[in-house]
CSV table of C-alpha atoms in Angstrom, one decimal:
chain,number,residue,atom,x,y,z
P,783,MET,CA,149.0,10.2,72.1
P,784,ASP,CA,145.8,11.6,73.6
P,785,GLU,CA,143.4,12.3,70.6
P,786,ARG,CA,140.5,13.3,72.8
P,787,ILE,CA,138.9,16.5,71.5
P,788,PRO,CA,138.9,19.2,74.1
P,789,SER,CA,135.5,20.4,75.1
P,790,GLY,CA,134.0,23.0,77.5
P,791,ALA,CA,130.5,21.7,77.1
P,792,GLY,CA,128.5,21.5,80.3
P,793,ILE,CA,130.6,24.2,81.9
P,794,VAL,CA,130.1,27.0,79.5
P,795,VAL,CA,131.1,30.4,80.8
P,796,GLY,CA,130.3,33.5,78.9
P,797,MET,CA,129.5,33.1,75.2
P,798,PRO,CA,129.2,29.5,74.0
P,799,ARG,CA,131.8,28.6,71.5
P,800,VAL,CA,130.5,27.1,68.2
P,801,LEU,CA,132.5,25.5,65.5
P,802,LEU,CA,130.6,25.7,62.2
P,803,ILE,CA,131.8,23.3,59.5
P,804,GLU,CA,130.0,24.3,56.2
P,805,ASP,CA,131.5,24.4,52.7
P,806,ASP,CA,129.0,26.8,51.2
P,807,GLU,CA,130.6,30.2,51.6
P,808,ALA,CA,127.3,32.1,51.6
P,809,VAL,CA,125.7,29.9,54.2
P,810,ARG,CA,128.9,29.8,56.3
P,811,ASN,CA,129.2,33.6,56.3
P,812,GLY,CA,125.5,34.2,56.8
P,813,LEU,CA,125.2,31.8,59.8
P,814,SER,CA,128.4,33.1,61.3
P,815,MET,CA,127.1,36.6,61.4
P,816,ALA,CA,123.6,35.7,62.5
P,817,LEU,CA,124.7,33.4,65.3
P,818,GLY,CA,127.4,35.8,66.4
P,819,GLY,CA,124.7,38.5,66.7
P,820,ARG,CA,122.7,36.2,68.9
P,821,GLY,CA,125.3,35.8,71.6
P,822,LEU,CA,127.4,32.9,70.3
P,823,THR,CA,131.1,32.9,69.5
P,824,VAL,CA,131.4,31.3,66.1
P,825,GLU,CA,134.4,30.0,64.3
P,826,ALA,CA,133.6,28.8,60.8
P,827,VAL,CA,135.6,26.5,58.5
P,828,ALA,CA,134.9,25.0,55.0
P,829,THR,CA,136.1,21.4,55.3
P,830,GLY,CA,135.9,18.5,57.6
P,831,GLU,CA,139.7,18.2,57.7
P,832,GLU,CA,140.0,21.8,58.8
P,833,GLY,CA,137.3,21.3,61.4
P,834,LEU,CA,139.0,18.3,63.0
P,835,ALA,CA,142.3,20.2,63.1
P,836,ARG,CA,140.6,23.2,64.9
P,837,LEU,CA,138.9,20.9,67.4
P,838,ALA,CA,142.2,19.3,68.3
P,839,SER,CA,143.8,22.6,69.2
P,840,ARG,CA,140.9,24.8,70.5
P,841,THR,CA,138.2,24.4,73.1
P,842,THR,CA,134.7,24.2,71.6
P,843,ASP,CA,131.3,23.8,73.2
P,844,VAL,CA,129.3,22.5,70.2
P,845,VAL,CA,129.8,21.6,66.6
P,846,VAL,CA,127.3,22.6,63.8
P,847,LEU,CA,128.2,20.2,61.0
P,848,ASP,CA,127.1,20.1,57.3
P,849,LEU,CA,126.8,16.6,56.1
P,850,MET,CA,127.6,17.2,52.4
P,851,LEU,CA,131.2,18.3,52.6
P,852,PRO,CA,133.9,17.9,50.0
P,853,GLY,CA,136.7,15.4,50.8
P,854,LEU,CA,136.0,14.1,54.3
P,855,ASP,CA,132.2,14.1,54.4
P,856,GLY,CA,130.1,15.1,57.4
P,857,PHE,CA,129.3,11.5,58.3
P,858,GLU,CA,132.9,10.6,58.8
P,859,VAL,CA,133.7,13.8,60.6
P,860,CYS,CA,130.8,13.1,63.0
P,861,ARG,CA,132.1,9.6,63.6
P,862,ARG,CA,135.6,10.9,64.4
P,863,ILE,CA,134.3,13.6,66.7
P,864,ARG,CA,132.1,11.1,68.6
P,865,ALA,CA,134.9,8.5,68.8
P,866,ALA,CA,137.2,11.1,70.4
P,867,GLY,CA,134.7,12.4,73.0
P,868,ASP,CA,131.3,13.6,74.0
P,869,LEU,CA,131.2,17.0,72.2
P,870,PRO,CA,127.7,17.9,71.2
P,871,ILE,CA,127.0,17.7,67.4
P,872,ILE,CA,124.2,19.3,65.5
P,873,MET,CA,124.1,18.3,61.8
P,874,LEU,CA,122.9,20.3,58.9
P,875,THR,CA,121.2,18.5,56.0
P,876,ALA,CA,120.1,20.0,52.8
P,877,ARG,CA,116.9,18.0,52.6
P,878,ASN,CA,114.8,16.0,55.0
P,879,ASP,CA,116.1,12.8,53.5
P,880,ASP,CA,115.4,9.7,55.6
P,881,ILE,CA,118.7,8.0,54.7
P,882,ASP,CA,120.8,11.1,55.4
P,883,VAL,CA,119.1,11.9,58.7
P,884,VAL,CA,119.2,8.3,60.0
P,885,ALA,CA,122.9,7.9,58.9
P,886,GLY,CA,123.9,11.1,60.5
P,887,LEU,CA,122.1,10.3,63.8
P,888,ALA,CA,123.7,6.8,63.7
P,889,ALA,CA,127.1,8.4,63.3
P,890,GLY,CA,126.6,10.1,66.6
P,891,ALA,CA,124.9,13.4,66.0
P,892,ASP,CA,122.8,14.7,68.9
P,893,ASP,CA,120.3,16.6,66.7
P,894,TYR,CA,119.7,17.8,63.2
P,895,VAL,CA,118.4,20.8,61.3
P,896,VAL,CA,117.2,20.9,57.7
P,897,LYS,CA,118.5,23.7,55.5
P,898,PRO,CA,117.6,26.4,54.8
P,899,ALA,CA,117.0,27.1,58.5
P,900,ARG,CA,116.6,30.4,60.3
P,901,ALA,CA,119.4,31.4,62.7
P,902,GLN,CA,117.0,31.5,65.6
P,903,VAL,CA,116.1,27.8,65.0
P,904,ILE,CA,119.8,26.7,65.0
P,905,GLU,CA,120.5,28.9,68.0
P,906,ALA,CA,117.6,27.3,69.9
P,907,ARG,CA,119.0,23.8,69.1
P,908,ILE,CA,122.5,24.8,70.1
P,909,ARG,CA,121.3,26.2,73.5
P,910,ALA,CA,119.2,23.1,74.1
P,911,VAL,CA,122.0,20.7,73.4
P,912,LEU,CA,124.3,22.7,75.7
P,913,ARG,CA,121.7,22.5,78.5
P,914,ARG,CA,121.7,18.8,78.0
P,915,SER,CA,125.4,18.8,78.5
P,916,GLY,CA,125.1,20.5,81.9
P,917,GLN,CA,123.4,19.6,85.1
P,918,PRO,CA,120.0,17.8,85.0
P,919,SER,CA,117.1,20.2,85.3
P,920,ARG,CA,115.4,18.2,88.0
P,921,PRO,CA,116.6,17.7,91.5
P,922,VAL,CA,118.8,14.7,92.1
P,923,GLY,CA,119.3,12.6,95.2
P,924,PRO,CA,122.5,11.4,96.8
P,925,GLY,CA,124.1,8.0,96.2
P,926,ILE,CA,124.3,5.6,93.3
P,927,GLU,CA,121.3,3.8,92.0
P,928,GLN,CA,122.0,0.2,91.1
P,929,HIS,CA,119.9,-1.5,88.4
P,930,GLY,CA,121.3,-4.9,87.8
P,931,ASP,CA,124.9,-4.4,86.6
P,932,LEU,CA,124.2,-0.8,85.8
P,933,GLY,CA,125.1,2.0,88.3
P,934,ILE,CA,123.7,5.5,87.9
P,935,ASP,CA,125.1,8.4,89.8
P,936,ARG,CA,122.7,11.3,89.2
P,937,ALA,CA,124.6,13.8,91.3
P,938,GLY,CA,128.0,12.9,89.7
P,939,LEU,CA,126.5,12.4,86.2
P,940,SER,CA,128.3,9.1,85.7
P,941,VAL,CA,127.3,5.6,84.8
P,942,THR,CA,129.1,2.3,85.4
P,943,LYS,CA,128.4,-1.2,84.1
P,944,GLY,CA,129.8,-4.1,86.2
P,945,GLY,CA,131.8,-1.5,88.1
P,946,GLU,CA,133.5,-0.1,85.0
P,947,PRO,CA,132.8,3.5,83.8
P,948,VAL,CA,130.6,3.9,80.7
P,949,GLY,CA,131.3,6.8,78.5
P,950,LEU,CA,128.0,8.4,77.4
P,951,ALA,CA,127.5,11.5,75.2
P,952,PRO,CA,125.4,14.2,76.9
P,953,THR,CA,122.2,13.4,75.1
P,954,GLU,CA,122.6,9.6,75.8
P,955,LEU,CA,123.1,10.4,79.5
P,956,ARG,CA,120.1,12.7,79.5
P,957,LEU,CA,118.0,10.0,77.9
P,958,LEU,CA,119.1,7.4,80.4
P,959,LEU,CA,118.5,9.7,83.4
P,960,GLU,CA,115.0,10.5,82.1
P,961,LEU,CA,114.0,6.8,81.5
P,962,SER,CA,115.6,5.5,84.7
P,963,GLN,CA,113.7,8.0,86.9
P,964,VAL,CA,110.5,6.1,86.4
P,965,THR,CA,111.5,2.4,86.2
P,966,GLY,CA,108.9,0.3,84.5
P,967,ARG,CA,106.9,3.3,83.2
P,968,VAL,CA,106.5,3.6,79.4
P,969,LEU,CA,107.6,7.0,78.1
P,970,SER,CA,106.4,8.0,74.6
P,971,ARG,CA,108.8,9.2,72.0
P,972,GLN,CA,107.0,12.5,72.0
P,973,TYR,CA,107.5,12.9,75.7
P,974,LEU,CA,111.2,12.1,75.4
P,975,LEU,CA,111.5,14.6,72.5
P,976,GLU,CA,110.1,17.3,74.7
P,977,SER,CA,111.9,16.5,77.9
P,978,VAL,CA,115.3,15.5,76.6
P,979,TRP,CA,115.6,17.3,73.3
P,980,GLU,CA,113.3,20.2,74.1
P,981,HIS,CA,111.6,19.8,70.7
P,982,GLY,CA,108.0,21.0,70.2
P,983,TYR,CA,105.1,18.9,69.2
P,984,PHE,CA,106.3,18.4,65.7
P,985,GLY,CA,109.7,17.0,66.6
P,986,ASP,CA,111.2,14.0,64.8
P,987,SER,CA,111.1,10.7,66.7
P,988,ARG,CA,114.0,9.4,64.7
P,989,VAL,CA,116.4,11.3,67.0
P,990,VAL,CA,115.0,9.4,69.9
P,991,ASP,CA,115.3,6.0,68.2
P,992,ALA,CA,118.9,6.7,67.0
P,993,CYS,CA,119.9,7.8,70.5
P,994,VAL,CA,118.3,4.7,72.0
P,995,GLN,CA,120.3,2.5,69.7
P,996,ARG,CA,123.6,4.2,70.6
P,997,LEU,CA,122.7,4.0,74.3
P,998,ARG,CA,121.9,0.3,74.1
P,999,ALA,CA,125.2,-0.4,72.3
P,1000,LYS,CA,127.0,1.0,75.4
P,1001,ILE,CA,124.9,-0.4,78.3
P,1002,GLU,CA,123.4,-3.6,77.1
P,1003,ASP,CA,125.1,-7.0,77.0
P,1004,ASP,CA,123.2,-7.7,73.8
P,1005,SER,CA,121.6,-4.6,72.2
P,1006,SER,CA,119.3,-6.8,70.1
P,1007,ALA,CA,117.8,-8.2,73.3
P,1008,PRO,CA,117.8,-5.2,75.6
P,1009,VAL,CA,117.3,-5.5,79.3
P,1010,TYR,CA,117.6,-1.9,80.4
P,1011,VAL,CA,116.0,0.2,77.6
P,1012,GLN,CA,113.1,-1.8,76.3
P,1013,THR,CA,110.8,-1.0,73.4
P,1014,VAL,CA,107.1,-1.1,74.0
P,1015,ARG,CA,105.9,-1.4,70.4
P,1016,GLY,CA,103.5,1.3,69.4
P,1017,PHE,CA,104.0,3.3,72.6
P,1018,GLY,CA,107.6,4.1,73.3
P,1019,TYR,CA,110.4,3.0,75.7
P,1020,ARG,CA,110.6,1.9,79.4
P,1021,PHE,CA,113.6,1.3,81.7
P,1022,GLY,CA,114.3,-2.1,83.3
P,1023,PRO,CA,115.3,-4.6,84.4
P,1024,LEU,CA,111.7,-5.5,85.4
């Protein structure tokens, strides 16, 4: 049985389709109306179980997911969505708690917003993550770049390792494309926040670090001794092998 979650992300035509999973009725109704008024098609549900059921039967472009859900919590919902496919996920957290944020990002979320958040902030994050799911904003050349065992096809937006396809979520792919454009050059977390996540100056570098960890788990032989995405302590990250 194919349990992959259907997704239209990256080929959005018309109004982007958003699934909002939020148990607080006032927040759910308020965000649904506000985002709907800003050019998004919003379907809202109250539980993680209902959200997963909707995703299995309907095409969705992005999920906005509250972490503190009754029953199946947002962390587990996030893990299940990510395990089933590359659908973009923005998590909502009630407080800027390090543990919640890091755990949510580790579970596979692409970005996060702290509640209460204005609808225009959430809309901006939604549209940014959808742009990351589409074509790269910079020109790409023909052919496949080979970096050790890693093959990067910029035009086809695909990655292979040892000749086998590597499944990357849109943000992971964007991050890899950005780093690998300048092999050996150190890119700061702030630069990556602005170029990949489209965050302003006060963006949270934890989203970069969490995405790097997920990317390493997929492309490195040993993520504790990375060859491709290397940390330059105190500065940022660079792409190898060098």
